[in-house]
Amino acid sequence: MLRQLYIRNFTLIDELDMEFRPGFSVITGETGAGKSIILGAIGLLLGQRADMKAIKQGADRCVVEAHFDLQRYEGMDRFFRENDLEMDLADTIIRRELTASGKSRAFVNDVPVGLGVLKELGERLIDVHSQHQNLLLGKHDFQLSVVDIIARDGKELADYRQSFAAWREARQALDALREQLAQSRQTQDFMQFQFDELTDARLTDGEQEELESRSDTMEHAEDIKQALYEADNALSGEVGGIVGQLRTAAQTLHQVERVFGGASELAERLDSSYIELKDVAQEVSARLEDIDFDPAELDTVNARLDRIYDLEKKYRVETVAQLIDIRDELGRKLSAIEGSDELLGEKEQEVERLLADCQRLGALLTAKRRKGASEIERQMGQRLVQLGMPHARFQVEVAQGEPAATGLDRVAFLFSANTSSALQPVSQVASGGEIARVMLALKALVSGAVKLPTIIFDEIDTGVSGRVAEQMAQIMAEMGAQDRQVISITHLPQIAALGATHYKVYKEETPQGTTSHMTMLSADERVREIAQMLSGSSITDAAIENAKQLLRL
């Protein structure tokens, strides 16, 4: 619960340091005295967006700090661990600082945190219910959340959401596959033509280079043959052939080996050269025999090359290997299209299976919600009678529909203020005062299931008075007695009189300007405050007596 609130340099507040107590408390004060300012400061602690204009004029910064006692509330320690925060459940401190330069900083137990963490923590600590929140009564997601809280269906909802996510993912994959196959089938004939064209070409890797080499050779056959002829004649010609002359030179040196010692080495060297040149001469002669120009073969080779070049240009590639890759990829795509019906059938069966599982878990969730809806109807009937609507009817309609992230159900709160009127959506038929009472009853119902430390009602009593106001105060007092703190900002003396603790907000005119203050009232001060609420600025003896009666003094 909120133990202490400290505010400095926030709009009209110079400095405020106020202690808060458990149970049911009330805050009163004239319109414009500064009650909304205090709520605005609390809003900063709950992670609301900062407005630098809220810094008191002339100040360089403002500070809002609150101390909470969370020892009796479960689950808080887990939040602190998950967010790596210092934990002191007996005195948890939240602070927000704004500077005139535009900076905003937030701290939890003196550890800097982002606004997301601050907001998440704030939602666990304080629920501020103002008049505009009555509009939530017409929102289906709010109505569904109330049912889920009372139904305590957290496990069923989590199981359903996991199943729904799997079904939705599979359905999206199926839709994508259908779209892909539809696009593929539109181009299937063209892909088949391309595949057949490349297949009929009977391409082999490396053939282009081989064909280009053969074409060059045949196109220069005469030049090559002439060169080989001249080389053959120079090596092996009957007159002046190098091979024959080399052999003669070697034989001549061999003849003088016995009389000339150096001739033997020279002759052996010539023998080696003769053997090598003779081998070269034989190969040149053989090549000469192989070279023969065949125009028909050249045409065949060039025609094949032209076919390859045309395909490479058409498919915008540079090698036969790339054409083969394209052919193989087309083959895979065509095979996939041919087997698509089987794949599509498998995916459709998977989606149907996941949908059936989703609907099964959704039905379990619906059953739990309907039990919760019955409990809401029972308790709301009792509380509406307590709040001065003995003939009111409140019904929770749970209708099944298509699967959605929240389940199969669409929840509607139906209301009738009397037995003669048909049940209709509560936001359409309830008056302002009736909506205020319905929302208070719902808050009391929800607060029993969700252990929020602090609930603040901001003028929830609008549109009611007298006995109804007193009953509203009794319900808030009951809520405050259930290990929580309930604070009501009110203009009604019937509500103010039932608070265990009474705070007053007031304005003061000083030479430096208008300032707002807040104080905890003593017993005598409470009597005068409530008497003033009853009679206005002129407090009469009758108003004093009436105030004492309300306070049961």
Coordinates of C-alpha atoms in Angstrom, one line a residue:
M1 CA 0.0 0.0 0.0
L2 CA 1.0 3.6 -0.4
R3 CA 2.6 4.8 2.9
Q4 CA 4.0 8.2 2.0
L5 CA 3.8 10.7 -0.8
Y6 CA 6.3 13.5 -1.3
I7 CA 5.9 16.2 -3.9
R8 CA 8.1 19.2 -4.6
N9 CA 7.7 22.0 -7.2
F10 CA 4.8 20.3 -9.1
T11 CA 2.4 22.9 -10.6
L12 CA 0.8 24.7 -7.6
I13 CA 2.5 22.5 -4.9
D14 CA 5.7 23.9 -3.3
E15 CA 6.2 20.9 -1.1
L16 CA 4.0 18.2 0.2
D17 CA 4.9 15.3 2.5
M18 CA 1.9 13.3 3.3
E19 CA 1.5 10.0 5.2
F20 CA -1.2 7.6 4.1
R21 CA -2.9 4.8 6.1
P22 CA -4.4 1.5 5.3
G23 CA -8.1 0.9 4.9
F24 CA -10.6 3.3 3.4
S25 CA -9.5 7.0 3.2
V26 CA -11.2 10.0 1.7
I27 CA -9.9 13.2 0.1
T28 CA -12.1 16.3 0.0
G29 CA -11.6 19.9 -1.0
E30 CA -13.2 22.6 -3.1
T31 CA -13.2 22.4 -6.9
G32 CA -9.8 23.7 -8.1
A33 CA -8.1 23.2 -4.8
G34 CA -5.5 20.8 -6.3
K35 CA -6.9 17.3 -6.0
S36 CA -6.3 16.7 -9.7
I37 CA -2.7 17.9 -9.2
I38 CA -2.1 15.2 -6.6
L39 CA -3.5 12.6 -9.0
G40 CA -1.3 14.0 -11.7
A41 CA 1.8 13.6 -9.5
I42 CA 0.7 10.0 -8.8
G43 CA 0.3 9.5 -12.5
L44 CA 4.0 10.4 -13.0
L45 CA 4.9 7.6 -10.6
L46 CA 2.7 5.2 -12.7
G47 CA 4.8 5.9 -15.9
Q48 CA 2.6 8.5 -17.5
R49 CA 4.2 10.9 -20.0
A50 CA 5.8 13.9 -18.4
D51 CA 4.8 17.5 -19.2
M52 CA 7.6 19.9 -18.4
K53 CA 5.0 22.7 -17.9
A54 CA 4.1 20.9 -14.7
I55 CA 7.3 22.1 -13.1
K56 CA 6.4 25.0 -10.8
Q57 CA 7.2 28.3 -12.3
G58 CA 10.7 29.5 -11.3
A59 CA 11.9 26.0 -10.2
D60 CA 14.6 24.1 -12.0
R61 CA 13.2 20.7 -11.2
C62 CA 10.3 18.8 -9.6
V63 CA 10.3 15.6 -7.7
V64 CA 7.6 13.1 -6.9
E65 CA 8.4 10.2 -4.6
A66 CA 6.3 7.5 -3.0
H67 CA 7.0 4.8 -0.4
F68 CA 5.1 1.5 -0.6
D69 CA 4.7 -1.4 1.9
L70 CA 4.3 -4.5 -0.3
Q71 CA 5.0 -7.2 2.3
R72 CA 1.5 -8.7 2.2
Y73 CA 1.2 -8.9 -1.6
E74 CA 2.3 -12.0 -3.5
G75 CA 4.4 -11.9 -6.7
M76 CA 6.1 -8.6 -6.1
D77 CA 9.5 -10.2 -5.4
R78 CA 9.4 -12.0 -8.8
F79 CA 9.0 -8.6 -10.6
F80 CA 12.0 -7.2 -8.8
R81 CA 14.1 -10.2 -9.7
E82 CA 13.1 -10.2 -13.3
N83 CA 14.0 -6.5 -13.7
D84 CA 17.2 -6.8 -11.7
L85 CA 16.0 -4.2 -9.1
E86 CA 16.9 -3.8 -5.5
M87 CA 14.1 -5.3 -3.4
D88 CA 12.8 -3.9 -0.1
L89 CA 9.2 -4.9 0.2
A90 CA 8.8 -3.1 3.5
D91 CA 9.8 0.2 1.9
T92 CA 9.7 0.2 -1.9
I93 CA 10.6 3.7 -3.1
I94 CA 9.5 5.1 -6.5
R95 CA 10.8 8.5 -7.6
R96 CA 10.3 10.6 -10.7
E97 CA 12.3 13.7 -11.4
L98 CA 11.6 16.3 -14.1
T99 CA 14.0 19.1 -15.0
A100 CA 13.3 22.4 -16.7
S101 CA 15.7 21.5 -19.4
G102 CA 13.4 18.7 -20.5
K103 CA 14.9 15.6 -18.9
S104 CA 12.9 13.0 -17.1
R105 CA 14.3 10.3 -14.9
A106 CA 12.7 7.5 -13.0
F107 CA 14.0 5.4 -10.1
V108 CA 12.9 2.3 -8.2
N109 CA 14.8 1.9 -4.9
D110 CA 17.4 4.4 -6.3
V111 CA 18.0 2.3 -9.4
P112 CA 17.3 4.1 -12.7
V113 CA 14.6 2.5 -14.7
G114 CA 12.8 3.1 -18.0
L115 CA 9.2 4.3 -18.2
G116 CA 8.1 0.8 -19.4
V117 CA 9.4 -0.8 -16.2
L118 CA 7.9 2.0 -14.1
K119 CA 4.5 1.6 -15.8
E120 CA 4.5 -2.1 -15.3
L121 CA 5.3 -1.7 -11.6
G122 CA 2.8 1.1 -11.3
E123 CA 0.0 -1.1 -12.7
R124 CA 0.7 -3.6 -9.9
L125 CA 0.7 -1.0 -7.2
I126 CA -2.1 1.5 -7.9
D127 CA -5.4 1.5 -9.8
V128 CA -6.7 5.0 -10.4
H129 CA -10.4 4.9 -11.3
S130 CA -11.6 8.2 -12.7
Q131 CA -14.9 9.2 -14.3
H132 CA -13.5 8.7 -17.8
Q133 CA -12.8 5.1 -17.0
N134 CA -16.6 4.5 -16.8
L135 CA -16.3 4.5 -20.6
L136 CA -14.5 1.2 -20.3
L137 CA -17.8 -0.4 -19.5
G138 CA -18.7 -0.3 -23.1
K139 CA -15.4 -1.9 -24.3
H140 CA -15.6 -5.6 -25.0
D141 CA -12.0 -6.2 -24.1
F142 CA -12.6 -4.7 -20.7
Q143 CA -15.7 -6.8 -20.2
L144 CA -13.7 -9.9 -21.2
S145 CA -10.9 -9.1 -18.9
V146 CA -13.3 -8.8 -16.0
V147 CA -14.7 -12.3 -16.8
D148 CA -11.2 -13.7 -17.1
I149 CA -10.3 -12.3 -13.7
I150 CA -13.3 -13.7 -11.9
A151 CA -13.1 -17.0 -13.8
R152 CA -9.5 -17.4 -12.8
D153 CA -8.8 -19.0 -16.2
G154 CA -5.2 -18.0 -16.6
K155 CA -4.0 -21.6 -17.4
E156 CA -6.8 -22.2 -19.9
L157 CA -6.2 -18.9 -21.5
A158 CA -2.5 -19.5 -21.8
D159 CA -3.0 -23.0 -23.3
Y160 CA -5.5 -21.6 -25.8
R161 CA -3.3 -18.7 -26.8
Q162 CA -0.4 -21.1 -27.5
S163 CA -2.6 -23.3 -29.6
F164 CA -4.1 -20.3 -31.4
A165 CA -0.7 -18.9 -32.2
A166 CA 0.3 -22.3 -33.7
W167 CA -2.9 -22.5 -35.8
R168 CA -2.5 -18.9 -37.0
E169 CA 1.1 -19.5 -38.0
A170 CA 0.2 -22.7 -39.9
R171 CA -2.7 -20.9 -41.6
Q172 CA -0.4 -18.1 -42.7
A173 CA 2.1 -20.6 -44.1
L174 CA -0.8 -22.4 -45.9
D175 CA -1.9 -19.1 -47.5
A176 CA 1.6 -18.3 -48.5
L177 CA 2.0 -21.8 -50.1
R178 CA -1.3 -21.3 -52.0
E179 CA -0.2 -18.0 -53.3
Q180 CA 3.2 -19.3 -54.3
L181 CA 1.7 -22.3 -56.1
A182 CA -0.8 -20.1 -57.9
Q183 CA 2.0 -17.9 -59.1
S184 CA 4.0 -20.9 -60.1
R185 CA 1.1 -22.5 -62.0
Q186 CA 0.7 -19.2 -64.0
T187 CA 4.3 -19.6 -65.2
Q188 CA 4.4 -23.4 -65.4
D189 CA 4.0 -23.6 -69.2
F190 CA 6.8 -21.1 -69.7
M191 CA 9.1 -22.9 -67.3
Q192 CA 8.3 -26.2 -69.0
F193 CA 9.2 -24.6 -72.4
Q194 CA 12.5 -23.3 -71.0
F195 CA 13.3 -26.6 -69.3
D196 CA 12.6 -28.5 -72.5
E197 CA 14.7 -26.1 -74.5
L198 CA 17.7 -26.5 -72.3
T199 CA 17.3 -30.2 -72.0
D200 CA 17.0 -30.7 -75.8
A201 CA 20.3 -28.7 -76.1
R202 CA 22.1 -31.6 -74.4
L203 CA 24.6 -29.3 -72.7
T204 CA 27.8 -30.7 -71.2
D205 CA 30.1 -28.7 -69.0
G206 CA 33.3 -27.7 -70.8
E207 CA 32.1 -28.3 -74.3
Q208 CA 32.1 -24.7 -75.3
E209 CA 35.8 -24.3 -74.7
E210 CA 36.6 -27.5 -76.7
L211 CA 34.4 -26.4 -79.6
E212 CA 35.9 -23.0 -79.7
S213 CA 39.4 -24.6 -79.8
R214 CA 38.4 -26.9 -82.7
S215 CA 36.8 -24.0 -84.6
D216 CA 39.9 -21.9 -84.4
T217 CA 42.1 -24.8 -85.5
M218 CA 39.9 -25.6 -88.6
E219 CA 39.6 -22.0 -89.6
H220 CA 43.4 -21.7 -89.8
A221 CA 44.1 -25.2 -91.2
E222 CA 46.0 -24.0 -94.3
D223 CA 48.4 -21.8 -92.2
I224 CA 48.9 -24.5 -89.7
K225 CA 49.6 -27.2 -92.4
Q226 CA 52.1 -24.9 -94.2
A227 CA 54.0 -24.2 -91.0
L228 CA 54.1 -27.9 -90.2
Y229 CA 55.3 -28.7 -93.7
E230 CA 58.1 -26.2 -93.6
A231 CA 59.1 -27.4 -90.1
D232 CA 59.1 -31.0 -91.3
N233 CA 61.2 -30.2 -94.4
A234 CA 63.7 -28.3 -92.2
L235 CA 64.0 -31.2 -89.8
S236 CA 63.8 -34.2 -92.1
G237 CA 64.3 -32.9 -95.7
E238 CA 66.6 -35.0 -97.9
V239 CA 68.6 -32.0 -98.7
G240 CA 69.8 -30.0 -95.7
G241 CA 67.5 -31.7 -93.1
I242 CA 68.7 -30.9 -89.6
V243 CA 68.1 -34.4 -88.3
G244 CA 70.3 -36.0 -91.1
Q245 CA 73.0 -33.4 -90.7
L246 CA 73.1 -33.9 -86.9
R247 CA 73.4 -37.6 -87.4
T248 CA 76.3 -37.1 -89.9
A249 CA 78.1 -34.8 -87.4
A250 CA 77.8 -37.4 -84.6
Q251 CA 79.1 -40.2 -86.8
T252 CA 82.1 -38.1 -88.0
L253 CA 83.2 -37.4 -84.4
H254 CA 82.8 -41.1 -83.5
Q255 CA 85.3 -41.9 -86.2
V256 CA 88.1 -39.9 -84.5
E257 CA 87.4 -41.0 -80.9
R258 CA 90.6 -43.2 -80.8
V259 CA 92.9 -40.4 -81.9
F260 CA 91.1 -37.4 -80.3
G261 CA 90.0 -37.8 -76.7
G262 CA 87.5 -34.9 -76.7
A263 CA 85.6 -36.3 -79.6
S264 CA 83.8 -38.9 -77.6
E265 CA 82.0 -36.5 -75.2
L266 CA 81.0 -34.2 -78.1
A267 CA 79.7 -37.2 -80.1
E268 CA 77.5 -38.4 -77.2
R269 CA 76.0 -35.0 -76.8
L270 CA 75.2 -34.9 -80.5
D271 CA 73.7 -38.4 -80.2
S272 CA 71.3 -37.1 -77.4
S273 CA 70.3 -34.1 -79.5
Y274 CA 69.7 -36.3 -82.5
I275 CA 67.4 -38.6 -80.6
E276 CA 65.3 -35.6 -79.3
L277 CA 65.2 -33.9 -82.7
K278 CA 64.3 -37.1 -84.4
D279 CA 61.3 -37.5 -82.0
V280 CA 60.2 -33.9 -82.6
A281 CA 60.5 -34.5 -86.4
Q282 CA 58.3 -37.6 -86.2
E283 CA 55.6 -35.8 -84.2
V284 CA 55.7 -32.8 -86.7
S285 CA 55.3 -35.3 -89.5
A286 CA 52.4 -37.0 -87.7
R287 CA 50.6 -33.7 -87.0
L288 CA 51.1 -32.8 -90.7
E289 CA 49.1 -35.9 -91.7
D290 CA 46.4 -35.1 -89.2
I291 CA 45.7 -31.6 -90.4
D292 CA 43.0 -31.7 -93.0
F293 CA 40.4 -29.0 -93.7
D294 CA 36.8 -30.2 -93.6
P295 CA 34.3 -27.4 -94.4
A296 CA 31.3 -29.6 -93.3
E297 CA 32.8 -30.3 -89.9
L298 CA 33.6 -26.6 -89.4
D299 CA 30.0 -25.7 -90.2
T300 CA 28.8 -28.3 -87.6
V301 CA 31.1 -27.0 -84.9
N302 CA 30.2 -23.4 -85.6
A303 CA 26.5 -24.2 -85.6
R304 CA 26.8 -25.9 -82.2
L305 CA 28.7 -22.8 -80.9
D306 CA 26.0 -20.5 -82.3
R307 CA 23.3 -22.5 -80.4
I308 CA 25.3 -22.2 -77.2
Y309 CA 25.9 -18.5 -77.7
D310 CA 22.2 -17.9 -78.4
L311 CA 21.1 -19.7 -75.2
E312 CA 23.7 -17.8 -73.1
K313 CA 22.4 -14.5 -74.4
K314 CA 18.8 -15.5 -73.9
Y315 CA 19.3 -16.6 -70.3
R316 CA 21.8 -13.8 -69.6
V317 CA 24.7 -16.0 -68.5
E318 CA 28.3 -16.5 -69.7
T319 CA 29.0 -20.2 -69.4
V320 CA 27.4 -23.6 -70.2
A321 CA 27.7 -24.5 -66.5
Q322 CA 25.3 -21.6 -65.7
L323 CA 22.9 -22.8 -68.3
I324 CA 23.0 -26.3 -66.7
D325 CA 22.2 -24.7 -63.3
I326 CA 19.2 -22.9 -64.7
R327 CA 18.0 -26.1 -66.3
D328 CA 18.3 -28.1 -63.1
E329 CA 16.5 -25.3 -61.0
L330 CA 13.7 -25.3 -63.5
G331 CA 13.5 -29.1 -63.1
R332 CA 13.2 -28.8 -59.4
K333 CA 10.5 -26.1 -59.6
L334 CA 8.5 -28.2 -62.1
S335 CA 8.8 -31.2 -59.8
A336 CA 7.6 -29.2 -56.9
I337 CA 4.6 -28.0 -58.9
E338 CA 3.8 -31.6 -59.9
G339 CA 4.0 -32.6 -56.2
S340 CA 2.2 -29.5 -54.9
D341 CA -1.2 -31.1 -54.5
E342 CA 0.2 -33.6 -52.1
L343 CA 2.1 -30.9 -50.2
L344 CA -1.0 -28.7 -50.1
G345 CA -3.1 -31.5 -48.8
E346 CA -0.6 -32.2 -46.0
K347 CA -0.6 -28.5 -45.0
E348 CA -4.4 -28.3 -45.1
Q349 CA -4.7 -31.3 -42.8
E350 CA -2.2 -29.7 -40.4
V351 CA -4.2 -26.5 -40.3
E352 CA -7.4 -28.5 -39.7
R353 CA -5.8 -30.4 -36.9
L354 CA -4.5 -27.3 -35.2
L355 CA -7.9 -25.6 -35.6
A356 CA -9.6 -28.5 -34.0
D357 CA -7.1 -28.4 -31.1
C358 CA -7.6 -24.6 -30.8
Q359 CA -11.4 -25.0 -30.8
R360 CA -11.1 -27.8 -28.2
L361 CA -9.0 -25.6 -25.8
G362 CA -11.3 -22.7 -26.6
A363 CA -14.3 -24.7 -25.5
L364 CA -12.6 -25.4 -22.2
L365 CA -11.9 -21.7 -21.8
T366 CA -15.5 -20.9 -22.7
A367 CA -16.8 -23.3 -20.0
K368 CA -14.6 -21.6 -17.4
R369 CA -15.7 -18.2 -18.5
R370 CA -19.3 -19.1 -18.3
K371 CA -18.9 -20.2 -14.7
G372 CA -17.2 -16.9 -14.1
A373 CA -20.0 -15.1 -15.8
S374 CA -22.5 -16.8 -13.5
E375 CA -20.5 -15.7 -10.5
I376 CA -20.4 -12.1 -11.8
E377 CA -24.1 -12.1 -12.3
R378 CA -24.8 -13.5 -8.8
Q379 CA -22.5 -11.0 -7.0
M380 CA -23.5 -8.0 -9.2
G381 CA -27.1 -8.7 -8.4
Q382 CA -26.4 -8.5 -4.7
R383 CA -24.3 -5.4 -4.9
L384 CA -26.7 -3.5 -7.2
V385 CA -29.4 -4.1 -4.6
Q386 CA -27.0 -2.7 -2.0
L387 CA -26.4 0.3 -4.2
G388 CA -30.1 1.3 -4.4
M389 CA -31.1 -0.7 -7.5
P390 CA -33.3 -3.5 -6.2
H391 CA -34.9 -4.2 -9.5
A392 CA -31.8 -4.0 -11.7
R393 CA -30.7 -6.9 -13.7
F394 CA -27.2 -7.6 -14.8
Q395 CA -26.3 -10.4 -17.3
V396 CA -23.0 -11.5 -18.8
E397 CA -23.6 -12.8 -22.3
V398 CA -20.9 -15.2 -23.5
A399 CA -21.3 -16.0 -27.2
Q400 CA -19.0 -18.2 -29.2
G401 CA -17.6 -17.1 -32.5
E402 CA -14.5 -17.5 -34.7
P403 CA -11.1 -18.1 -33.0
A404 CA -9.3 -14.9 -32.0
A405 CA -6.3 -14.1 -29.8
T406 CA -8.5 -13.8 -26.8
G407 CA -10.5 -17.0 -27.3
L408 CA -13.7 -18.1 -29.1
D409 CA -15.9 -15.8 -27.0
R410 CA -17.5 -12.4 -27.4
V411 CA -18.6 -11.0 -24.0
A412 CA -21.3 -8.4 -23.5
F413 CA -22.5 -6.9 -20.2
L414 CA -26.3 -6.5 -20.4
F415 CA -28.2 -4.3 -18.0
S416 CA -31.7 -3.2 -17.2
A417 CA -32.6 -0.8 -14.3
N418 CA -36.0 -2.4 -13.8
T419 CA -37.9 -5.6 -14.5
S420 CA -40.0 -4.1 -17.3
S421 CA -37.2 -3.1 -19.6
A422 CA -35.3 -5.5 -21.8
L423 CA -31.7 -6.2 -21.2
Q424 CA -29.4 -4.2 -23.4
P425 CA -25.7 -3.3 -23.5
V426 CA -25.0 -1.5 -20.2
S427 CA -23.2 1.5 -21.8
Q428 CA -26.3 2.1 -24.0
V429 CA -29.1 2.1 -21.4
A430 CA -27.5 3.0 -18.0
S431 CA -27.6 6.6 -16.8
G432 CA -24.4 8.3 -15.5
G433 CA -25.3 7.5 -11.9
E434 CA -26.2 3.9 -12.7
I435 CA -22.9 3.4 -14.6
A436 CA -20.9 4.8 -11.7
R437 CA -22.6 2.3 -9.4
V438 CA -22.1 -0.6 -11.9
M439 CA -18.4 0.2 -12.2
L440 CA -18.0 0.4 -8.4
A441 CA -19.6 -2.9 -8.0
L442 CA -17.4 -4.4 -10.7
K443 CA -14.3 -2.8 -9.1
A444 CA -15.3 -4.3 -5.8
L445 CA -15.8 -7.7 -7.4
V446 CA -12.4 -7.6 -9.3
S447 CA -10.5 -6.3 -6.3
G448 CA -11.5 -9.4 -4.4
A449 CA -9.7 -11.5 -7.1
V450 CA -6.8 -9.3 -7.9
K451 CA -4.8 -8.2 -4.8
L452 CA -4.0 -4.6 -5.9
P453 CA -2.4 -2.8 -2.9
T454 CA -4.0 0.6 -3.6
I455 CA -7.2 1.7 -5.4
I456 CA -8.0 5.4 -5.9
F457 CA -11.5 6.4 -6.9
D458 CA -11.6 9.9 -8.4
E459 CA -15.1 11.3 -8.0
I460 CA -16.8 8.0 -8.8
D461 CA -19.8 9.3 -6.9
T462 CA -20.9 11.7 -9.8
G463 CA -24.6 11.5 -10.3
V464 CA -25.5 9.9 -7.0
S465 CA -26.4 11.2 -3.6
G466 CA -28.1 10.4 -0.3
R467 CA -28.6 6.8 0.6
V468 CA -26.9 5.5 -2.5
A469 CA -23.8 7.5 -1.8
E470 CA -23.6 6.0 1.7
Q471 CA -23.9 2.5 0.2
M472 CA -21.1 3.3 -2.2
A473 CA -19.0 4.4 0.7
Q474 CA -19.8 1.2 2.6
I475 CA -18.6 -0.9 -0.4
M476 CA -15.4 1.1 -0.7
A477 CA -14.9 0.6 3.1
E478 CA -15.4 -3.1 2.7
M479 CA -12.8 -3.2 -0.1
G480 CA -10.4 -1.3 2.2
A481 CA -10.8 -3.9 4.9
Q482 CA -9.6 -6.6 2.7
D483 CA -5.8 -6.1 3.0
R484 CA -5.8 -3.2 0.6
Q485 CA -5.9 0.6 0.6
V486 CA -8.8 2.4 -0.9
I487 CA -8.8 6.2 -1.4
S488 CA -11.8 8.1 -2.6
I489 CA -11.7 11.7 -3.9
T490 CA -15.3 12.9 -3.2
H491 CA -17.6 15.8 -3.0
L492 CA -20.3 13.9 -1.0
P493 CA -20.4 14.2 2.8
Q494 CA -22.0 10.7 3.0
I495 CA -18.9 9.2 1.5
A496 CA -16.4 11.4 3.3
A497 CA -18.0 10.5 6.7
L498 CA -17.2 6.8 6.3
G499 CA -13.5 7.2 5.6
A500 CA -11.2 5.9 8.3
T501 CA -8.8 8.7 7.5
H502 CA -9.8 12.1 6.0
Y503 CA -7.5 14.3 4.0
K504 CA -8.3 17.8 2.8
V505 CA -6.8 19.6 -0.2
Y506 CA -6.9 23.4 -0.1
K507 CA -5.5 26.5 -1.8
E508 CA -3.6 29.3 -0.2
E509 CA -2.9 32.7 -1.7
T510 CA 0.6 34.0 -0.9
P511 CA 2.7 36.9 -2.0
Q512 CA 4.5 34.4 -4.3
G513 CA 1.3 33.2 -5.8
T514 CA -1.3 30.4 -5.3
T515 CA -0.2 27.2 -3.7
S516 CA -2.0 23.9 -3.0
H517 CA -1.7 22.0 0.3
M518 CA -2.9 18.8 1.7
T519 CA -3.5 17.9 5.4
M520 CA -4.8 15.0 7.4
L521 CA -7.8 16.2 9.4
S522 CA -8.3 15.7 13.1
A523 CA -11.7 14.6 14.5
D524 CA -12.9 18.1 15.1
E525 CA -11.6 19.3 11.7
R526 CA -13.5 16.4 10.1
V527 CA -16.7 17.6 11.7
R528 CA -16.3 21.1 10.3
E529 CA -15.2 19.9 6.9
I530 CA -18.2 17.6 6.5
A531 CA -20.5 20.3 7.9
Q532 CA -19.2 22.7 5.3
M533 CA -19.8 20.1 2.6
L534 CA -23.4 19.9 3.9
S535 CA -24.2 23.6 4.2
G536 CA -21.6 25.5 2.2
S537 CA -19.3 28.3 3.3
S538 CA -21.7 29.3 6.2
I539 CA -21.5 26.4 8.7
T540 CA -24.7 26.2 10.8
D541 CA -25.2 24.4 14.1
A542 CA -27.6 22.1 12.2
A543 CA -24.9 21.2 9.8
I544 CA -22.5 20.5 12.7
E545 CA -25.0 18.1 14.2
N546 CA -25.7 16.5 10.9
A547 CA -22.0 16.0 10.3
K548 CA -21.6 14.4 13.8
Q549 CA -24.5 12.0 12.9
L550 CA -22.8 11.1 9.7
L551 CA -19.6 10.5 11.6
R552 CA -21.5 8.6 14.2
L553 CA -20.1 10.7 17.0

